[in-house]
Structure formats: C-alpha cells, structure tokens
CSV table of C-alpha atoms in Angstrom, one decimal:
chain,number,residue,atom,x,y,z
A,1,UNK,CA,28.9,30.9,63.3
A,2,UNK,CA,30.3,28.9,60.0
A,3,UNK,CA,32.5,31.0,58.6
A,4,UNK,CA,34.8,32.0,61.9
A,5,UNK,CA,34.9,28.1,62.2
A,6,UNK,CA,36.0,27.7,58.3
A,7,UNK,CA,38.6,30.1,59.0
A,8,UNK,CA,40.2,29.1,62.7
A,9,UNK,CA,40.2,25.4,60.3
A,10,UNK,CA,41.8,27.6,57.1
A,11,UNK,CA,44.4,28.8,59.4
A,12,UNK,CA,44.5,25.2,61.2
A,13,UNK,CA,45.5,23.6,58.0
A,14,UNK,CA,47.9,26.0,56.8
A,15,UNK,CA,49.7,25.9,59.9
A,16,UNK,CA,50.0,22.0,59.9
A,17,UNK,CA,50.8,21.9,55.8
A,18,UNK,CA,54.0,24.4,57.1
A,19,UNK,CA,55.0,22.0,59.5
A,20,UNK,CA,55.0,19.1,57.5
A,21,UNK,CA,57.0,20.3,55.2
A,22,UNK,CA,59.2,22.1,57.2
A,23,UNK,CA,62.4,18.7,57.1
A,24,UNK,CA,61.8,18.9,53.2
A,25,UNK,CA,62.7,22.0,53.0
A,26,UNK,CA,62.0,21.8,49.1
A,27,UNK,CA,59.2,23.5,46.9
A,28,UNK,CA,56.3,21.9,49.2
A,29,UNK,CA,57.9,24.0,52.3
A,30,UNK,CA,57.6,27.3,49.8
A,31,UNK,CA,54.5,26.6,49.2
A,32,UNK,CA,53.3,26.2,52.3
A,33,UNK,CA,54.8,29.0,53.2
A,34,UNK,CA,52.8,31.0,50.7
A,35,UNK,CA,49.8,29.6,51.5
A,36,UNK,CA,50.3,30.3,55.6
A,37,UNK,CA,51.2,34.0,54.8
A,38,UNK,CA,48.2,34.8,52.6
A,39,UNK,CA,46.1,33.4,55.6
A,40,UNK,CA,48.0,35.1,58.1
A,41,UNK,CA,47.6,38.8,55.7
A,42,UNK,CA,44.1,37.6,55.5
A,43,UNK,CA,43.5,37.3,59.4
A,44,UNK,CA,45.0,41.2,59.8
A,45,UNK,CA,48.3,40.3,60.5
A,46,UNK,CA,50.3,41.5,58.2
A,47,UNK,CA,54.0,42.0,59.9
A,48,UNK,CA,53.3,38.4,60.5
A,49,UNK,CA,52.3,37.7,56.2
A,50,UNK,CA,55.1,39.4,55.7
A,51,UNK,CA,58.1,37.1,57.9
A,52,UNK,CA,56.3,34.3,56.7
A,53,UNK,CA,56.4,35.5,52.7
A,54,UNK,CA,60.3,36.2,53.5
A,55,UNK,CA,61.5,32.7,54.3
A,56,UNK,CA,59.4,31.4,51.5
A,57,UNK,CA,61.0,33.5,49.5
A,58,UNK,CA,64.9,32.0,50.8
A,59,UNK,CA,63.6,28.6,49.1
A,60,UNK,CA,61.9,29.0,46.7
A,61,UNK,CA,63.8,29.1,43.3
A,62,UNK,CA,61.9,30.3,39.6
A,63,UNK,CA,63.4,25.9,38.9
A,64,UNK,CA,60.9,24.9,40.9
A,65,UNK,CA,57.6,26.2,38.8
A,66,UNK,CA,57.3,23.5,37.0
A,67,UNK,CA,57.0,20.9,39.9
A,68,UNK,CA,54.7,23.6,41.9
A,69,UNK,CA,52.2,23.6,38.3
A,70,UNK,CA,52.2,20.1,38.5
A,71,UNK,CA,51.2,19.5,42.0
A,72,UNK,CA,48.8,22.9,42.8
A,73,UNK,CA,47.5,23.8,39.8
A,74,UNK,CA,49.7,27.3,40.0
A,75,UNK,CA,52.4,28.3,40.8
A,76,UNK,CA,51.6,29.2,44.4
A,77,UNK,CA,54.5,30.9,45.1
A,78,UNK,CA,54.8,33.5,42.6
A,79,UNK,CA,51.3,34.4,43.3
A,80,UNK,CA,52.9,35.0,46.3
A,81,UNK,CA,55.3,37.3,45.5
A,82,UNK,CA,52.8,39.3,43.6
A,83,UNK,CA,50.2,39.4,46.4
A,84,UNK,CA,53.4,40.7,48.7
A,85,UNK,CA,53.2,43.4,46.7
A,86,UNK,CA,49.6,44.1,47.8
A,87,UNK,CA,50.7,43.6,51.0
A,88,UNK,CA,53.5,46.4,51.1
A,89,UNK,CA,51.4,49.1,49.8
A,90,UNK,CA,48.3,48.1,52.4
A,91,UNK,CA,50.9,48.9,55.5
A,92,UNK,CA,52.1,52.0,53.7
A,93,UNK,CA,55.6,50.7,52.3
A,94,UNK,CA,55.0,51.9,48.7
A,95,UNK,CA,59.0,51.0,48.2
A,96,UNK,CA,59.3,47.5,48.8
A,97,UNK,CA,55.7,47.2,47.1
A,98,UNK,CA,57.4,48.8,43.6
A,99,UNK,CA,60.6,46.7,44.5
A,100,UNK,CA,58.5,42.9,44.7
A,101,UNK,CA,56.1,44.5,41.3
A,102,UNK,CA,59.4,44.5,39.2
A,103,UNK,CA,60.1,40.7,40.8
A,104,UNK,CA,57.4,39.7,39.3
A,105,UNK,CA,57.7,41.5,36.3
A,106,UNK,CA,60.8,39.6,35.7
A,107,UNK,CA,59.6,36.5,37.0
A,108,UNK,CA,57.5,36.3,34.1
A,109,UNK,CA,60.0,36.4,31.9
A,110,UNK,CA,61.3,33.2,33.9
A,111,UNK,CA,57.6,31.8,34.7
A,112,UNK,CA,56.3,31.5,31.4
A,113,UNK,CA,52.7,31.1,32.7
A,114,UNK,CA,50.8,28.4,30.2
A,115,UNK,CA,47.2,29.3,31.5
A,116,UNK,CA,45.7,33.2,30.7
A,117,UNK,CA,44.2,32.7,34.4
A,118,UNK,CA,47.9,32.9,36.1
A,119,UNK,CA,49.1,35.3,34.3
A,120,UNK,CA,46.1,37.6,34.8
A,121,UNK,CA,46.3,36.3,38.8
A,122,UNK,CA,49.6,37.6,39.0
A,123,UNK,CA,50.0,40.1,37.5
A,124,UNK,CA,46.1,41.7,38.7
A,125,UNK,CA,48.2,43.3,41.3
A,126,UNK,CA,50.7,44.7,39.6
A,127,UNK,CA,49.0,46.6,38.1
A,128,UNK,CA,46.4,47.3,40.3
A,129,UNK,CA,49.7,49.3,41.9
A,130,UNK,CA,51.5,50.7,38.4
A,131,UNK,CA,48.2,50.8,36.6
A,132,UNK,CA,47.9,54.5,37.4
A,133,UNK,CA,51.5,55.5,36.4
A,134,UNK,CA,52.5,53.1,34.3
A,135,UNK,CA,49.6,52.2,31.8
A,136,UNK,CA,51.2,51.9,28.5
A,137,UNK,CA,53.4,49.2,30.6
A,138,UNK,CA,51.1,47.5,32.8
A,139,UNK,CA,48.8,47.5,29.3
A,140,UNK,CA,51.5,45.5,27.8
A,141,UNK,CA,52.5,42.7,30.1
A,142,UNK,CA,49.0,41.9,30.1
A,143,UNK,CA,48.7,41.9,27.0
A,144,UNK,CA,51.9,39.7,26.5
A,145,UNK,CA,50.8,37.7,29.0
A,146,UNK,CA,47.5,36.7,29.6
A,147,UNK,CA,45.5,38.2,26.9
A,148,UNK,CA,47.9,36.2,23.5
A,149,UNK,CA,47.4,33.4,25.4
A,150,UNK,CA,43.7,33.5,25.9
A,151,UNK,CA,44.1,33.6,22.0
A,152,UNK,CA,46.4,30.7,21.7
C-alpha cells in the first residue's frame, strides 16, 4: 500500500543522495551516509546500517557541524552517532553502545547545539541507554544541554 511505497521511495532517495554526493566526499556525503544508515536500520538491516555509519564516521568532522546545521537545520551526522548507540544496544552489543554514548557526550561540548530540540534529539538515545545506571549524570547532561537552552 501507500506506506510500503513511501518506504521504497525513501530508500531510493537516500541511496541516490549517497550516490550523488560520493565524489564530493565532504559534509554532504557524510549526511547522505547518515541518512542512508538510518534508512537501512529502519528497513531491518542493522548490520548494513552500522557499515554505512562506519563510512560516515571516516569523513565526518565536528568542524563540519556548522555547515551541516546551515544546510539542514540539524546536525544529521551527530544524530547518527547518537542513534547508532541504540542500534548497537538493540543488536546486543552493549560495549559498542556504551562507547557510542561516550562519543556523543564528548561531541556535545564541541557541537554546542543552539536549539533545545536538537539537544533533546541527540540526548534521548543516550539517556535511554545510560539513564538507568547513570541517572544523575544523564539528568545533569540534559539540564546543561537541553533545558538551559530552552530557558534562554
């Protein structure tokens, strides 16, 4: 039905974005890989998603974050780092999930999200993973990076 055709369309669009940006090997390509990784995961291909994410990881730099935000309104690659933690957790790889959580936490200081919604989107997967065992740390992170932004 309609939902299935939408998914097919999204997959094709993401794959084309990767293909069209491949030669540039810049932040556009990193974003394309991040989007494609998300599509692969949502399509039930978690290992393929992790492979696509690894390609993105090789070319993404925090220095590109400003350009990515200007182009898309959201640091898509940083969000992929955050979501990949959930992918690892769902696949039973707690070690890599924890490792990705720490990468995102370190990135936050360099990214300095200016939008509380972006900070919330980045932190939600991390809180879902670390929230039960590191409640006070997660509470402080959320307060520092999302709540204070929302208060101005």
